XYZ file of C-alpha atoms in Angstrom:
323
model
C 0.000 0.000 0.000
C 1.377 3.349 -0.725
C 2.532 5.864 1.618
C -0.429 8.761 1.950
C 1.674 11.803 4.097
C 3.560 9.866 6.093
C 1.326 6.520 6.464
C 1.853 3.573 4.918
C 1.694 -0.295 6.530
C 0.768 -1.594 9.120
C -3.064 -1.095 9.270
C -4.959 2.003 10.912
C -6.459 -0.755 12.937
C -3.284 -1.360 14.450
C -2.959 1.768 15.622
C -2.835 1.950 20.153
C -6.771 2.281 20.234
C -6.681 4.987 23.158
C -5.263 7.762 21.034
C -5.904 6.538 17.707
C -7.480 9.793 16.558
C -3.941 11.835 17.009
C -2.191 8.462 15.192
C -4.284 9.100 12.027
C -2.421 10.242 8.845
C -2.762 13.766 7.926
C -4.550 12.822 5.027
C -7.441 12.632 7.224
C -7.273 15.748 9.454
C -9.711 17.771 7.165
C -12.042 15.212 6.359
C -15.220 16.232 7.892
C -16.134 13.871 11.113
C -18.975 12.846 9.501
C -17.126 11.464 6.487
C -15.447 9.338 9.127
C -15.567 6.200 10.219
C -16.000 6.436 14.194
C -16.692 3.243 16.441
C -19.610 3.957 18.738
C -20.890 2.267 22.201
C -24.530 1.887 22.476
C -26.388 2.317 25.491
C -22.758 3.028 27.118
C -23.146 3.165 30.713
C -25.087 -0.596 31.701
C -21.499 -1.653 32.694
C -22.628 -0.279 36.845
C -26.883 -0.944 36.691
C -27.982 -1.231 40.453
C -27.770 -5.225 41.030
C -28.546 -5.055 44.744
C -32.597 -4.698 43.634
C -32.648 -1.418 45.360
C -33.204 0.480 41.918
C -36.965 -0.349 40.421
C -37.132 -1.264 36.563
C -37.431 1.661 34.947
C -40.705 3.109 33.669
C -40.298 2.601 30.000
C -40.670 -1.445 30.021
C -43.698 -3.358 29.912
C -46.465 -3.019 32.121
C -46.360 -7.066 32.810
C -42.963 -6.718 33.582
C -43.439 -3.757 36.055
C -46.062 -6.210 37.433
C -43.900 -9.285 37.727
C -40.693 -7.462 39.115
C -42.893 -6.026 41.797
C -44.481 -9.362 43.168
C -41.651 -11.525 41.731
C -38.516 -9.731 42.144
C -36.364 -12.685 43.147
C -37.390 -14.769 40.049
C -37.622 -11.705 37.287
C -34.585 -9.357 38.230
C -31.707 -11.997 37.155
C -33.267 -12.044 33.605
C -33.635 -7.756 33.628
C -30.200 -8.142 34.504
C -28.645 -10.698 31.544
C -30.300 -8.752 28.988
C -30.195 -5.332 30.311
C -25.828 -4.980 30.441
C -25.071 -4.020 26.684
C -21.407 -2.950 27.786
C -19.644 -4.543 30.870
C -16.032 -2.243 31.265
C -16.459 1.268 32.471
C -16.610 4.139 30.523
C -12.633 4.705 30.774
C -11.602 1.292 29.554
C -13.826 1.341 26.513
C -12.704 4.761 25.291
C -9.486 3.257 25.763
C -10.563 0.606 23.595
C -10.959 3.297 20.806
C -14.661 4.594 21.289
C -15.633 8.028 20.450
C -19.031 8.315 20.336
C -21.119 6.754 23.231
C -24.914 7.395 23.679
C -25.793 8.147 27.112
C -29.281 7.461 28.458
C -30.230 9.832 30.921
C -32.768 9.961 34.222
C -33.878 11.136 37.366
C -35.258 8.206 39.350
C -38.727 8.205 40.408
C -39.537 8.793 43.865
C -36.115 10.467 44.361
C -36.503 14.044 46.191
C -32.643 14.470 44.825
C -31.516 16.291 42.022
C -29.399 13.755 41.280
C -29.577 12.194 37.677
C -28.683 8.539 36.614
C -28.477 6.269 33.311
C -31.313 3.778 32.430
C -31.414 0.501 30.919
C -34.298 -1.973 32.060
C -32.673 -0.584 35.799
C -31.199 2.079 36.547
C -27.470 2.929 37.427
C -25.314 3.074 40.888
C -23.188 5.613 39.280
C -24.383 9.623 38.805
C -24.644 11.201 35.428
C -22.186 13.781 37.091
C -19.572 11.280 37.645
C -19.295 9.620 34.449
C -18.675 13.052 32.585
C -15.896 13.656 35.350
C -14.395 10.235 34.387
C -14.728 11.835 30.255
C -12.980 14.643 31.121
C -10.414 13.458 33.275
C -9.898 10.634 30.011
C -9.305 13.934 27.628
C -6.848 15.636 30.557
C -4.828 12.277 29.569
C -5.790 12.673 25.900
C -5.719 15.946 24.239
C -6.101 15.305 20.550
C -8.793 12.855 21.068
C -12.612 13.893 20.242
C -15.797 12.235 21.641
C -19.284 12.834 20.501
C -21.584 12.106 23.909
C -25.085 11.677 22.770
C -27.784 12.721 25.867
C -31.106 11.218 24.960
C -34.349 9.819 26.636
C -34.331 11.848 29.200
C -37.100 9.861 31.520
C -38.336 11.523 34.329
C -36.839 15.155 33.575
C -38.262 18.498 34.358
C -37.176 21.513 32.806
C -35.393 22.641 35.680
C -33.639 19.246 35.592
C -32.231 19.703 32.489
C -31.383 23.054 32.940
C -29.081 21.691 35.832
C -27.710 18.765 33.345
C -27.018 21.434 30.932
C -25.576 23.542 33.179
C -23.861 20.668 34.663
C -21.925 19.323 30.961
C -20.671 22.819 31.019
C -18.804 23.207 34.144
C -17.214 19.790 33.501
C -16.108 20.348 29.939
C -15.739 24.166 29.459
C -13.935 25.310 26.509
C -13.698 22.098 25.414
C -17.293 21.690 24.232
C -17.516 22.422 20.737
C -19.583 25.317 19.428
C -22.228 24.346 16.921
C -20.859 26.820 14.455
C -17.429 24.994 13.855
C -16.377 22.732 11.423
C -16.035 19.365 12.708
C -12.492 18.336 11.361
C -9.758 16.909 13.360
C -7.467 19.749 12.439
C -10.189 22.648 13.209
C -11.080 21.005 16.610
C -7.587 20.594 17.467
C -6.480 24.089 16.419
C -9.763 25.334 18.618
C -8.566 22.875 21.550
C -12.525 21.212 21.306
C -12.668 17.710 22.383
C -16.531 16.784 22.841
C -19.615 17.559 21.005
C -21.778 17.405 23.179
C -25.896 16.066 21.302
C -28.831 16.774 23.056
C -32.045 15.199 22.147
C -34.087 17.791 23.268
C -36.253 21.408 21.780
C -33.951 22.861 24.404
C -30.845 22.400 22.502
C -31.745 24.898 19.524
C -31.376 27.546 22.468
C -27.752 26.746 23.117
C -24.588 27.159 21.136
C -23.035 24.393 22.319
C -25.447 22.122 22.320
C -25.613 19.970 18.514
C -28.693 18.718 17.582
C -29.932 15.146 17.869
C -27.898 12.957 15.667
C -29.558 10.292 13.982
C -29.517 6.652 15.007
C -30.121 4.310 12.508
C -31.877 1.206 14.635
C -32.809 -1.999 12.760
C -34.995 -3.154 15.860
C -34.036 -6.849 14.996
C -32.840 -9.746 16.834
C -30.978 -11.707 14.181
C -28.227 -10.905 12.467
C -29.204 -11.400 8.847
C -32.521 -8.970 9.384
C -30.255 -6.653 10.609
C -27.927 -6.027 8.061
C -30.797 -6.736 5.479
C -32.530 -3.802 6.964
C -29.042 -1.549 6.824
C -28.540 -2.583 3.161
C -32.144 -1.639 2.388
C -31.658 2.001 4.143
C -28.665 2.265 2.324
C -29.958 2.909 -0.775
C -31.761 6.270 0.297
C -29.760 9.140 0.586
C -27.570 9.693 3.905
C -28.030 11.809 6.582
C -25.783 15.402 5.666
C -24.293 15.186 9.256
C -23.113 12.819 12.040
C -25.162 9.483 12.080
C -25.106 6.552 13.406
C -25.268 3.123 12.580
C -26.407 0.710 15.348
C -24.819 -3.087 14.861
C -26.909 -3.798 18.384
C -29.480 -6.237 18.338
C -33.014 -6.214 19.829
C -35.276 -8.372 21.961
C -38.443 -8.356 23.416
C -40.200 -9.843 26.238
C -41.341 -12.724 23.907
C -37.539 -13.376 23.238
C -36.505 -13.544 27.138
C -39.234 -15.487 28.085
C -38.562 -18.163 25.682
C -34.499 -18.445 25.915
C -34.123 -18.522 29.800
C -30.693 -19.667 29.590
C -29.447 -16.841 27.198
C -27.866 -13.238 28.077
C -27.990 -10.267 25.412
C -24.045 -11.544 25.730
C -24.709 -14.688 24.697
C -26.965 -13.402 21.736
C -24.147 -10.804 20.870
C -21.271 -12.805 20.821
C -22.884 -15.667 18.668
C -23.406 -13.116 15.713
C -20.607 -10.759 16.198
C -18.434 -12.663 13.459
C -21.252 -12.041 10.720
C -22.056 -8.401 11.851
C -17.988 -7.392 11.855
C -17.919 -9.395 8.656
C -20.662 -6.838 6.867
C -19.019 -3.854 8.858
C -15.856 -4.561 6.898
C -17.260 -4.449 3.981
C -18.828 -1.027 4.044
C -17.305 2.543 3.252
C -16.970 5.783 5.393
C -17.228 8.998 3.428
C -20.335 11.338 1.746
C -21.714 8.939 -0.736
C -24.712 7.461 -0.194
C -24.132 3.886 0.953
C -21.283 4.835 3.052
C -21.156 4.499 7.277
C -20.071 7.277 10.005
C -20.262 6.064 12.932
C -21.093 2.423 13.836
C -22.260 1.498 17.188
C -22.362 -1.595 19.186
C -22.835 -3.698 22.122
C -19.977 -5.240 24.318
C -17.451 -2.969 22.651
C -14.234 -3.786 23.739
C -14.720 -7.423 22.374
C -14.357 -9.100 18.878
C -11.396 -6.067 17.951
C -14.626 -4.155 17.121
C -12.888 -0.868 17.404
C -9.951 -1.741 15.341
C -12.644 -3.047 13.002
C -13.974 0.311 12.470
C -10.997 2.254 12.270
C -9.707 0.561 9.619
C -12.336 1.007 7.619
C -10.905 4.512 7.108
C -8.003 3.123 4.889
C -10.780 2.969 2.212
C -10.830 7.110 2.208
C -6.929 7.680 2.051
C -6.849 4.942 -1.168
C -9.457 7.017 -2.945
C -7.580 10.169 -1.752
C -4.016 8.723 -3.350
């Protein structure tokens, strides 16, 4: 392979995963971050949900369920639990493992007369919001010429003054390092600016703040087999893609229906029986502007399968069309 400003052999995917962004050939500084391709954690903070039965299931699942965890905790919570935990190593260790985009599921607990807000997933956390954007930052005092795109969504439970205080809250953590919504998202610009997170709020509220970017898109197959899924991708592929960040989720999904009638399974078990075929199709595909091509690609149980590495070397397919 030909040397593209100073990179040549061995593979971007080879590259030390925990600053892989400042590894990346020049070639790529001033390719747009959306023309990227960016390895993404999905539902990124399950790795700490309350497992001591002190946190209720959360108010978004089934009413039946709600029903049975009240009256039949002992027997229900260890399945909430197996298929609840999409990632199992904190947020540290898989940014470390080369992810830069993580979505981040947000709440206030009910019955809680704190202001204190938590991440969701069938239960709810142990760990604060507050804390886990510490841990981010104190991850970018250690890695300057990294960027990570934190997408806030869901919200359940929030008043407005509660996400006035979250808002206010990403601010004091991250100061000048949130990026403004009227930069260009390149490697070089963001570096140059000394911006490290782009910060996504799924919310009306974000159109009133400047550094606050708009929801980015999630592309979710809802499937929980492998071949549907990627059927469903290659379908969507053929429309046009978003003009901005997106996202591609490789996570698959199950119902009630699906627990009930594999008892013995985990959404681990599920995962790593069809994480060969899904990294086999994410090979395959193309970062850049044309329609068709991938951005950023999400996924369960991140740090295992080389799924990062996966990812990132997918961007070897812009510097040969840029040689």
């Amino acid at each position: 392979m030909s040397s593209v400003c100073g990179w040549s052999e061995p593979s971007l995917g080879e590259l030390p995963m925990e600053s892989w962004m400042s590894h990346l050939p020049c070639a790529l500084w001033d390719i747009p971050l959306s023309h990227l391709a960016i390895p993404g954690s999905h539902n990124a903070i399950t790795y700490c949900l309350d497992m001591n039965d002190r946190s209720p299931v959360d108010l978004t699942q089934p009413d039946m369920l709600q029903k049975l965890d009240k009256y039949m905790k002992p027997l229900i919570r260890p399945f909430v639990y197996k298929w609840a935990i999409t990632q199992e190593y904190s947020i540290k260790q898989q940014l470390d493992c080369g992810v830069r985009y993580c979505d981040l599921r947000i709440a206030h607990r009910p019955n809680d007369s704190s202001t204190d807000l938590y991440f969701y997933h069938g239960v709810y956390t142990t760990v604060t919001v507050e804390s886990v954007l510490v841990e981010i930052r104190e991850w970018l005092d250690a890695h300057p010429k990294e960027v990570v795109i934190l997408s806030f969504s869901h919200f359940l439970g929030l008043s407005q003054e509660l996400h006035a205080l979250l808002i206010t809250t990403i601010r004091k953590i991250f100061c000048s390092r949130l990026c403004p919504k009227t930069e260009v998202l390149t490697l070089r610009n963001l570096w140059s600016r000394g911006c490290s997170v782009i910060a996504s709020y799924e919310h009306s509220i974000a159109s009133c703040h400047g550094d606050l970017w708009p929801h980015i898109p999630y592309w979710w197959a809802n499937k929980c087999k492998a071949e549907t899924l990627i059927e469903a991708f290659e379908h969507r592929k053929k429309h046009d893609r978003p003009g901005g960040l997106f996202v591609t989720g490789i996570n698959l999904t199950v119902d009630l229906k699906y627990i009930c009638t594999h008892p013995s399974e985990s959404l681990k078990d599920l995962v790593m029986s069809t994480y060969s075929m899904l990294l086999g199709w994410v090979k395959e595909q193309t970062p850049g502007s044309r329609v068709g091509s991938v951005n950023i690609i999400a996924g369960d149980f991140v740090t295992e399968r080389q799924f990062a590495p996966t990812v990132v070397t997918l961007n070897e397919k812009l510097l040969k069309s840029s040689s």
